Amino acid sequence: MAKFSYPGSVGLAPMAGITDKAFRTVCRLWGAQFFFTEMISAESVLLQLTVVERMLPSVDEKDTAVQLYGSEPRKLALAAKKIQHRASWIDLNAACPVKKVVKKNAGAALLRDLNRLGDIVKAMKDACEKPVTVKVRLGFEKNELEKIMETLIFTGVDGVEVHGRTAVQMYSGKAEWNLQLDKWNVPTAISGDLFTVEDIKKALEISKSKAAIVARGVLRKPWIFFEIQHGSEPSFEEIRDMFLFHTRMLREQEGEKSFYKLRQFVMGYTHGFANARKFREAFMKLEKFESIERAIQEFFNHFLMNAGENMSVKEDGAKA
Ligand SMILES: Cc1cc2nc3c(=O)[nH]c(=O)nc-3n(C[C@H](O)[C@H](O)[C@H](O)COP(=O)(O)O)c2cc1C
């Protein structure tokens, strides 16, 4: 197998409930270079639950990792083997601090049991032909990144994404970027508090990692990848068209009942727009794709017609 490297310097981080195919496609069009699915439990893969098929990338989706979680080496290995043909590579979640996951000894709980973590990665590596990467936090209660990296490197892991917080920290405090990630002879991707293009540049420089993955920053501003690629923001028309494309894609992919998922993105798509509050409040009550599309058209068209009167550009570049 050729030596793995993350397929670019800036990717979309895994987010449960968010990084579905529609949103991955939107981020790809804005300029993200690599992608992760939402986390998928190894058990649901083995049980062949129908939800898994929808969560897996389609065969034409390039540079997209499937993220698995679980606690048993054998199950994770079997699951990885089963879905590897749909993945550019497989990622193991050893980072999720959510109680429901940790209680099952999965996610960040693996950072408390490095023997188990090592056994899982070894089993996955033996079982599948695709690269295997692991997403970690700095440790469970305290920073033990050295031990974690040593354990992973011993298994022959192909890459490690590091969220610079411990599991008990959840999202409190500031993410640590000063991690000297180049001292380990393995590709890495830095994660945590990447909200602006400047954050991404700084985190890459300070962490000495060749890649970064963005999570909440994309929700706040879905076109952050466009800004990275172009050094400027997209036009209002481009934002409107992407919001409409996202809406149509979601409907096509997940059906009429998936409209509620769009509510997670309305804040982002109207980031910095004047008078967006009323629109957002009304949007939250819409339950049909037709009315959602109409509302988006009306909001943006009204905005565009009044450009100049209502529109100004703040110092930070956000539209106000
Ligand atoms: C809504 C949401 C869902 C997430 N789901 C996952 C997940 O499924 N797997 C994972 O490894 N990390 C998950 N994360 C963590 C992110 O990938 C990322 O590491 C973390 O949010 C820190 O980056 P940020 O400060 O840029 O948000 C999730 C984060 C958010 C906000």
Tab-separated table of C-alpha atoms and ligand atoms in Angstrom:
chain	number	residue	atom	x	y	z
A	1	MET	CA	0.000	0.000	0.000
A	2	ALA	CA	1.343	3.448	-0.922
A	3	LYS	CA	2.144	5.655	2.067
A	4	PHE	CA	-0.949	7.512	3.213
A	5	SER	CA	-1.245	11.258	3.508
A	6	TYR	CA	-4.352	13.384	4.078
A	7	PRO	CA	-5.485	14.446	0.595
A	8	GLY	CA	-4.939	18.154	1.121
A	9	SER	CA	-4.306	20.628	3.892
A	10	VAL	CA	-7.907	21.472	4.869
A	11	GLY	CA	-10.735	18.994	5.305
A	12	LEU	CA	-14.211	18.707	6.758
A	13	ALA	CA	-14.138	17.115	10.242
A	14	PRO	CA	-16.555	14.311	11.142
A	15	MET	CA	-19.786	15.579	12.710
A	16	ALA	CA	-22.649	13.313	13.743
A	17	GLY	CA	-25.936	14.543	12.299
A	18	ILE	CA	-24.123	17.017	10.039
A	19	THR	CA	-21.590	15.506	7.645
A	20	ASP	CA	-24.087	13.585	5.525
A	21	LYS	CA	-23.660	13.260	1.772
A	22	ALA	CA	-25.511	16.498	1.002
A	23	PHE	CA	-23.319	18.566	3.329
A	24	ARG	CA	-20.122	16.825	2.223
A	25	THR	CA	-21.025	17.716	-1.365
A	26	VAL	CA	-21.647	21.356	-0.423
A	27	CYS	CA	-18.272	21.540	1.345
A	28	ARG	CA	-16.561	19.881	-1.625
A	29	LEU	CA	-18.025	22.526	-3.938
A	30	TRP	CA	-16.874	25.303	-1.601
A	31	GLY	CA	-13.352	23.866	-1.694
A	32	ALA	CA	-12.839	21.353	1.143
A	33	GLN	CA	-10.179	18.830	0.167
A	34	PHE	CA	-11.126	15.769	2.198
A	35	PHE	CA	-14.079	14.515	4.177
A	36	PHE	CA	-15.336	12.221	6.922
A	37	THR	CA	-18.734	10.603	7.283
A	38	GLU	CA	-20.671	10.910	10.505
A	39	MET	CA	-19.543	8.288	13.004
A	40	ILE	CA	-21.123	4.899	12.294
A	41	SER	CA	-21.240	2.157	14.908
A	42	ALA	CA	-19.461	-1.067	14.000
A	43	GLU	CA	-22.454	-2.970	15.370
A	44	SER	CA	-24.891	-1.271	13.026
A	45	VAL	CA	-22.631	-2.155	10.096
A	46	LEU	CA	-22.598	-5.791	11.167
A	47	LEU	CA	-26.362	-5.811	11.715
A	48	GLN	CA	-26.758	-4.350	8.218
A	49	LEU	CA	-29.030	-1.604	9.484
A	50	THR	CA	-30.564	0.373	6.613
A	51	VAL	CA	-29.347	3.654	8.079
A	52	VAL	CA	-25.756	2.566	7.372
A	53	GLU	CA	-26.269	2.444	3.607
A	54	ARG	CA	-27.408	6.077	3.647
A	55	MET	CA	-24.429	7.127	5.780
A	56	LEU	CA	-21.770	5.517	3.593
A	57	PRO	CA	-20.214	7.587	0.808
A	58	SER	CA	-21.343	6.749	-2.705
A	59	VAL	CA	-18.693	5.072	-4.848
A	60	ASP	CA	-17.986	8.301	-6.740
A	61	GLU	CA	-17.190	10.301	-3.587
A	62	LYS	CA	-13.422	10.775	-3.566
A	63	ASP	CA	-11.168	11.454	-0.568
A	64	THR	CA	-13.831	10.509	1.966
A	65	ALA	CA	-13.130	8.500	5.107
A	66	VAL	CA	-15.770	6.381	6.788
A	67	GLN	CA	-15.596	6.899	10.541
A	68	LEU	CA	-16.397	3.870	12.697
A	69	TYR	CA	-16.822	3.619	16.431
A	70	GLY	CA	-17.032	0.711	18.803
A	71	SER	CA	-15.099	-1.061	21.507
A	72	GLU	CA	-14.391	-4.579	20.295
A	73	PRO	CA	-11.418	-5.283	18.040
A	74	ARG	CA	-13.127	-8.148	16.219
A	75	LYS	CA	-16.313	-6.210	15.482
A	76	LEU	CA	-14.437	-3.125	14.321
A	77	ALA	CA	-12.204	-5.236	12.100
A	78	LEU	CA	-15.178	-7.014	10.529
A	79	ALA	CA	-17.057	-3.755	10.050
A	80	ALA	CA	-14.030	-2.084	8.454
A	81	LYS	CA	-13.585	-5.024	6.099
A	82	LYS	CA	-17.236	-4.942	5.143
A	83	ILE	CA	-17.445	-1.283	4.205
A	84	GLN	CA	-13.919	-0.612	2.959
A	85	HIS	CA	-14.970	-0.656	-0.714
A	86	ARG	CA	-17.047	2.471	-0.002
A	87	ALA	CA	-14.290	4.365	1.792
A	88	SER	CA	-11.136	6.151	0.649
A	89	TRP	CA	-9.847	5.145	4.070
A	90	ILE	CA	-11.271	4.085	7.446
A	91	ASP	CA	-11.145	6.329	10.504
A	92	LEU	CA	-11.618	5.086	14.066
A	93	ASN	CA	-13.329	7.405	16.526
A	94	ALA	CA	-11.316	7.528	19.769
A	95	ALA	CA	-12.370	11.095	20.488
A	96	CYS	CA	-16.104	11.271	21.171
A	97	PRO	CA	-16.661	12.275	24.833
A	98	VAL	CA	-20.461	11.888	24.775
A	99	LYS	CA	-21.726	9.795	27.734
A	100	LYS	CA	-23.807	7.436	25.613
A	101	VAL	CA	-20.684	6.447	23.616
A	102	VAL	CA	-18.157	6.445	26.481
A	103	LYS	CA	-20.456	4.230	28.588
A	104	LYS	CA	-20.043	1.554	25.937
A	105	ASN	CA	-16.232	1.860	26.174
A	106	ALA	CA	-16.124	3.447	22.722
A	107	GLY	CA	-15.038	6.878	21.448
A	108	ALA	CA	-12.813	8.733	23.919
A	109	ALA	CA	-13.116	5.837	26.412
A	110	LEU	CA	-10.464	4.095	24.277
A	111	LEU	CA	-7.985	6.718	25.485
A	112	ARG	CA	-8.355	5.250	29.005
A	113	ASP	CA	-7.479	1.793	27.738
A	114	LEU	CA	-4.560	2.062	25.364
A	115	ASN	CA	-4.114	-1.709	25.149
A	116	ARG	CA	-7.601	-1.981	23.776
A	117	LEU	CA	-7.034	0.963	21.437
A	118	GLY	CA	-3.879	-0.697	20.100
A	119	ASP	CA	-5.651	-4.055	19.674
A	120	ILE	CA	-8.483	-2.411	17.749
A	121	VAL	CA	-6.221	-0.559	15.338
A	122	LYS	CA	-4.071	-3.652	14.780
A	123	ALA	CA	-7.170	-5.750	14.076
A	124	MET	CA	-8.531	-3.141	11.671
A	125	LYS	CA	-5.187	-2.856	9.885
A	126	ASP	CA	-4.967	-6.647	9.518
A	127	ALA	CA	-8.540	-6.912	8.260
A	128	CYS	CA	-8.611	-4.286	5.584
A	129	GLU	CA	-6.632	-3.093	2.628
A	130	LYS	CA	-7.461	0.581	2.995
A	131	PRO	CA	-5.480	2.953	5.249
A	132	VAL	CA	-6.659	3.233	8.859
A	133	THR	CA	-6.511	6.545	10.694
A	134	VAL	CA	-7.618	7.398	14.228
A	135	LYS	CA	-9.232	10.533	15.655
A	136	VAL	CA	-8.137	11.255	19.220
A	137	ARG	CA	-8.276	13.912	21.905
A	138	LEU	CA	-5.207	14.757	24.036
A	139	GLY	CA	-6.249	12.151	26.585
A	140	PHE	CA	-9.263	11.258	28.698
A	141	GLU	CA	-8.644	13.229	31.903
A	142	LYS	CA	-5.174	14.565	31.301
A	143	ASN	CA	-2.861	15.162	28.382
A	144	GLU	CA	-1.328	11.795	27.460
A	145	LEU	CA	-0.801	12.452	23.781
A	146	GLU	CA	2.764	11.071	23.880
A	147	LYS	CA	1.581	7.666	25.112
A	148	ILE	CA	-1.388	7.653	22.754
A	149	MET	CA	0.772	8.443	19.717
A	150	GLU	CA	3.354	5.832	20.690
A	151	THR	CA	0.612	3.219	21.011
A	152	LEU	CA	-0.869	4.137	17.654
A	153	ILE	CA	2.429	4.273	15.812
A	154	PHE	CA	3.278	0.818	17.140
A	155	THR	CA	0.121	-0.516	15.420
A	156	GLY	CA	1.205	0.921	12.071
A	157	VAL	CA	-1.602	3.512	12.039
A	158	ASP	CA	-1.700	5.532	8.786
A	159	GLY	CA	-2.693	8.916	10.227
A	160	VAL	CA	-3.977	10.607	13.377
A	161	GLU	CA	-6.379	13.532	13.749
A	162	VAL	CA	-5.898	15.335	17.045
A	163	HIS	CA	-8.519	17.502	18.768
A	164	GLY	CA	-6.439	19.548	21.203
A	165	ARG	CA	-8.584	19.004	24.289
A	166	THR	CA	-9.056	16.156	26.766
A	167	ALA	CA	-12.350	14.259	26.846
A	168	VAL	CA	-13.371	15.664	30.235
A	169	GLN	CA	-12.865	19.156	28.875
A	170	MET	CA	-15.591	18.495	26.299
A	171	TYR	CA	-15.548	21.926	24.585
A	172	SER	CA	-14.383	24.087	27.487
A	173	GLY	CA	-11.205	26.147	27.429
A	174	LYS	CA	-9.183	26.751	24.309
A	175	ALA	CA	-8.005	23.920	22.088
A	176	GLU	CA	-4.247	23.345	22.330
A	177	TRP	CA	-2.488	23.767	18.979
A	178	ASN	CA	1.077	23.756	20.285
A	179	LEU	CA	1.543	20.012	19.885
A	180	GLN	CA	4.675	19.628	17.715
A	181	LEU	CA	2.835	17.045	15.652
A	182	ASP	CA	5.722	16.735	13.190
A	183	LYS	CA	7.814	14.908	15.759
A	184	TRP	CA	5.931	11.691	15.053
A	185	ASN	CA	6.621	10.002	11.792
A	186	VAL	CA	2.968	9.777	10.790
A	187	PRO	CA	0.587	12.151	8.957
A	188	THR	CA	-1.556	14.219	11.310
A	189	ALA	CA	-4.491	16.618	11.111
A	190	ILE	CA	-5.124	19.238	13.765
A	191	SER	CA	-8.663	19.911	15.052
A	192	GLY	CA	-10.231	22.342	17.500
A	193	ASP	CA	-11.375	25.967	17.473
A	194	LEU	CA	-10.812	26.540	13.760
A	195	PHE	CA	-13.374	29.275	13.158
A	196	THR	CA	-11.627	31.545	10.665
A	197	VAL	CA	-9.109	31.264	7.860
A	198	GLU	CA	-6.562	32.888	10.186
A	199	ASP	CA	-7.264	30.237	12.862
A	200	ILE	CA	-6.618	27.505	10.314
A	201	LYS	CA	-3.346	29.046	9.158
A	202	LYS	CA	-2.192	29.617	12.731
A	203	ALA	CA	-3.177	26.123	13.879
A	204	LEU	CA	-1.287	24.538	10.964
A	205	GLU	CA	1.795	26.582	11.760
A	206	ILE	CA	1.731	26.182	15.553
A	207	SER	CA	0.790	22.487	15.614
A	208	LYS	CA	3.326	21.643	12.876
A	209	SER	CA	0.690	19.496	11.250
A	210	LYS	CA	0.323	19.331	7.459
A	211	ALA	CA	-3.477	19.185	7.606
A	212	ALA	CA	-6.378	20.681	9.553
A	213	ILE	CA	-10.015	19.622	9.852
A	214	VAL	CA	-12.793	22.126	10.455
A	215	ALA	CA	-15.995	21.336	12.371
A	216	ARG	CA	-18.038	24.082	14.109
A	217	GLY	CA	-16.399	26.731	11.930
A	218	VAL	CA	-18.228	25.293	8.899
A	219	LEU	CA	-21.543	25.505	10.697
A	220	ARG	CA	-20.919	29.136	11.555
A	221	LYS	CA	-19.810	29.947	8.034
A	222	PRO	CA	-20.386	27.179	5.472
A	223	TRP	CA	-18.253	28.969	2.873
A	224	ILE	CA	-15.085	28.972	5.018
A	225	PHE	CA	-13.506	26.539	2.507
A	226	PHE	CA	-14.242	28.996	-0.325
A	227	GLU	CA	-12.486	31.731	1.632
A	228	ILE	CA	-9.462	29.503	2.098
A	229	GLN	CA	-9.250	28.762	-1.614
A	230	HIS	CA	-10.103	32.226	-2.964
A	231	GLY	CA	-9.027	34.631	-0.231
A	232	SER	CA	-12.454	36.311	-0.426
A	233	GLU	CA	-16.081	35.559	0.376
A	234	PRO	CA	-18.501	34.187	-2.231
A	235	SER	CA	-21.198	36.502	-3.630
A	236	PHE	CA	-24.710	36.648	-2.169
A	237	GLU	CA	-25.977	34.859	-5.301
A	238	GLU	CA	-23.455	32.055	-4.784
A	239	ILE	CA	-24.520	31.657	-1.153
A	240	ARG	CA	-28.209	31.594	-2.159
A	241	ASP	CA	-27.575	29.053	-4.903
A	242	MET	CA	-25.569	26.808	-2.585
A	243	PHE	CA	-28.289	26.932	0.084
A	244	LEU	CA	-30.863	25.954	-2.566
A	245	PHE	CA	-28.611	23.219	-3.942
A	246	HIS	CA	-28.099	21.869	-0.413
A	247	THR	CA	-31.866	21.853	0.146
A	248	ARG	CA	-32.553	19.981	-3.111
A	249	MET	CA	-29.720	17.527	-2.559
A	250	LEU	CA	-30.913	16.683	0.951
A	251	ARG	CA	-34.444	16.095	-0.290
A	252	GLU	CA	-33.164	13.850	-3.071
A	253	GLN	CA	-30.840	11.912	-0.750
A	254	GLU	CA	-32.932	11.548	2.372
A	255	GLY	CA	-36.524	12.233	1.387
A	256	GLU	CA	-39.346	14.560	2.380
A	257	LYS	CA	-38.953	14.041	6.122
A	258	SER	CA	-35.365	15.286	6.236
A	259	PHE	CA	-36.306	19.004	5.982
A	260	TYR	CA	-35.589	19.495	9.716
A	261	LYS	CA	-31.867	18.858	9.116
A	262	LEU	CA	-31.629	22.160	7.256
A	263	ARG	CA	-32.417	24.030	10.466
A	264	GLN	CA	-28.858	23.340	11.626
A	265	PHE	CA	-27.510	25.320	8.685
A	266	VAL	CA	-29.758	28.371	8.425
A	267	MET	CA	-27.685	30.309	10.943
A	268	GLY	CA	-24.556	29.656	8.861
A	269	TYR	CA	-26.049	30.472	5.464
A	270	THR	CA	-27.314	33.801	6.797
A	271	HIS	CA	-24.109	34.539	8.728
A	272	GLY	CA	-23.674	38.285	8.946
A	273	PHE	CA	-26.775	39.152	6.862
A	274	ALA	CA	-28.753	42.125	8.115
A	275	ASN	CA	-32.314	41.439	9.261
A	276	ALA	CA	-31.831	37.672	9.141
A	277	ARG	CA	-33.349	37.009	12.561
A	278	LYS	CA	-36.947	37.129	11.402
A	279	PHE	CA	-36.125	34.873	8.472
A	280	ARG	CA	-34.410	32.356	10.735
A	281	GLU	CA	-37.338	32.282	13.159
A	282	ALA	CA	-39.815	31.697	10.335
A	283	PHE	CA	-37.499	29.096	8.750
A	284	MET	CA	-37.515	26.994	11.933
A	285	LYS	CA	-41.263	26.479	11.566
A	286	LEU	CA	-41.248	25.363	7.938
A	287	GLU	CA	-41.995	21.687	7.350
A	288	LYS	CA	-42.126	21.300	3.590
A	289	PHE	CA	-39.271	21.486	1.114
A	290	GLU	CA	-41.384	23.651	-1.236
A	291	SER	CA	-41.918	26.299	1.425
A	292	ILE	CA	-38.265	26.131	2.473
A	293	GLU	CA	-37.093	26.745	-1.099
A	294	ARG	CA	-39.550	29.595	-1.522
A	295	ALA	CA	-38.430	31.207	1.739
A	296	ILE	CA	-34.751	31.008	0.755
A	297	GLN	CA	-35.482	32.528	-2.680
A	298	GLU	CA	-37.544	35.322	-1.164
A	299	PHE	CA	-35.042	36.142	1.580
A	300	PHE	CA	-32.029	36.323	-0.698
A	301	ASN	CA	-33.852	38.006	-3.597
A	302	HIS	CA	-35.225	40.652	-1.295
A	303	PHE	CA	-31.744	41.106	0.083
A	304	LEU	CA	-30.232	41.404	-3.382
A	305	MET	CA	-32.884	43.863	-4.568
A	306	ASN	CA	-32.121	46.068	-1.615
A	307	ALA	CA	-28.365	45.734	-1.959
A	308	GLY	CA	-26.704	49.008	-1.189
A	309	GLU	CA	-29.451	50.073	1.191
A	310	ASN	CA	-29.302	47.134	3.557
A	311	MET	CA	-25.947	45.728	2.746
A	312	SER	CA	-22.620	46.799	4.083
A	313	VAL	CA	-19.414	44.969	4.711
A	314	LYS	CA	-18.075	44.789	8.229
A	315	GLU	CA	-14.383	45.246	8.920
A	316	ASP	CA	-13.966	41.516	9.448
A	317	GLY	CA	-15.347	40.924	5.980
A	318	ALA	CA	-18.686	39.507	7.147
A	319	LYS	CA	-21.717	40.852	5.371
A	320	ALA	CA	-23.727	43.008	7.734
B	1	LIG	C1	-22.220	18.604	16.074
B	1	LIG	C2	-20.901	17.912	16.181
B	1	LIG	C3	-20.810	16.562	15.916
B	1	LIG	C4	-19.574	15.913	16.018
B	1	LIG	N1	-19.497	14.587	15.694
B	1	LIG	C5	-18.290	13.962	15.657
B	1	LIG	C6	-18.172	12.624	15.177
B	1	LIG	O1	-19.138	11.992	14.759
B	1	LIG	N2	-16.931	12.078	15.203
B	1	LIG	C7	-15.822	12.747	15.633
B	1	LIG	O2	-14.719	12.205	15.634
B	1	LIG	N3	-15.905	14.008	16.073
B	1	LIG	C8	-17.108	14.643	16.073
B	1	LIG	N4	-17.179	15.953	16.458
B	1	LIG	C9	-15.954	16.668	16.852
B	1	LIG	C10	-15.356	17.462	15.670
B	1	LIG	O3	-14.958	16.622	14.617
B	1	LIG	C11	-14.154	18.328	16.103
B	1	LIG	O4	-13.062	17.522	16.445
B	1	LIG	C12	-14.474	19.221	17.295
B	1	LIG	O5	-15.745	19.854	17.145
B	1	LIG	C13	-13.406	20.325	17.463
B	1	LIG	O6	-13.311	21.099	16.308
B	1	LIG	P1	-14.008	22.566	16.166
B	1	LIG	O7	-13.560	23.362	17.355
B	1	LIG	O8	-13.482	23.048	14.832
B	1	LIG	O9	-15.482	22.358	16.214
B	1	LIG	C14	-18.411	16.613	16.393
B	1	LIG	C15	-18.522	17.985	16.672
B	1	LIG	C16	-19.729	18.631	16.550
B	1	LIG	C17	-19.805	20.122	16.827
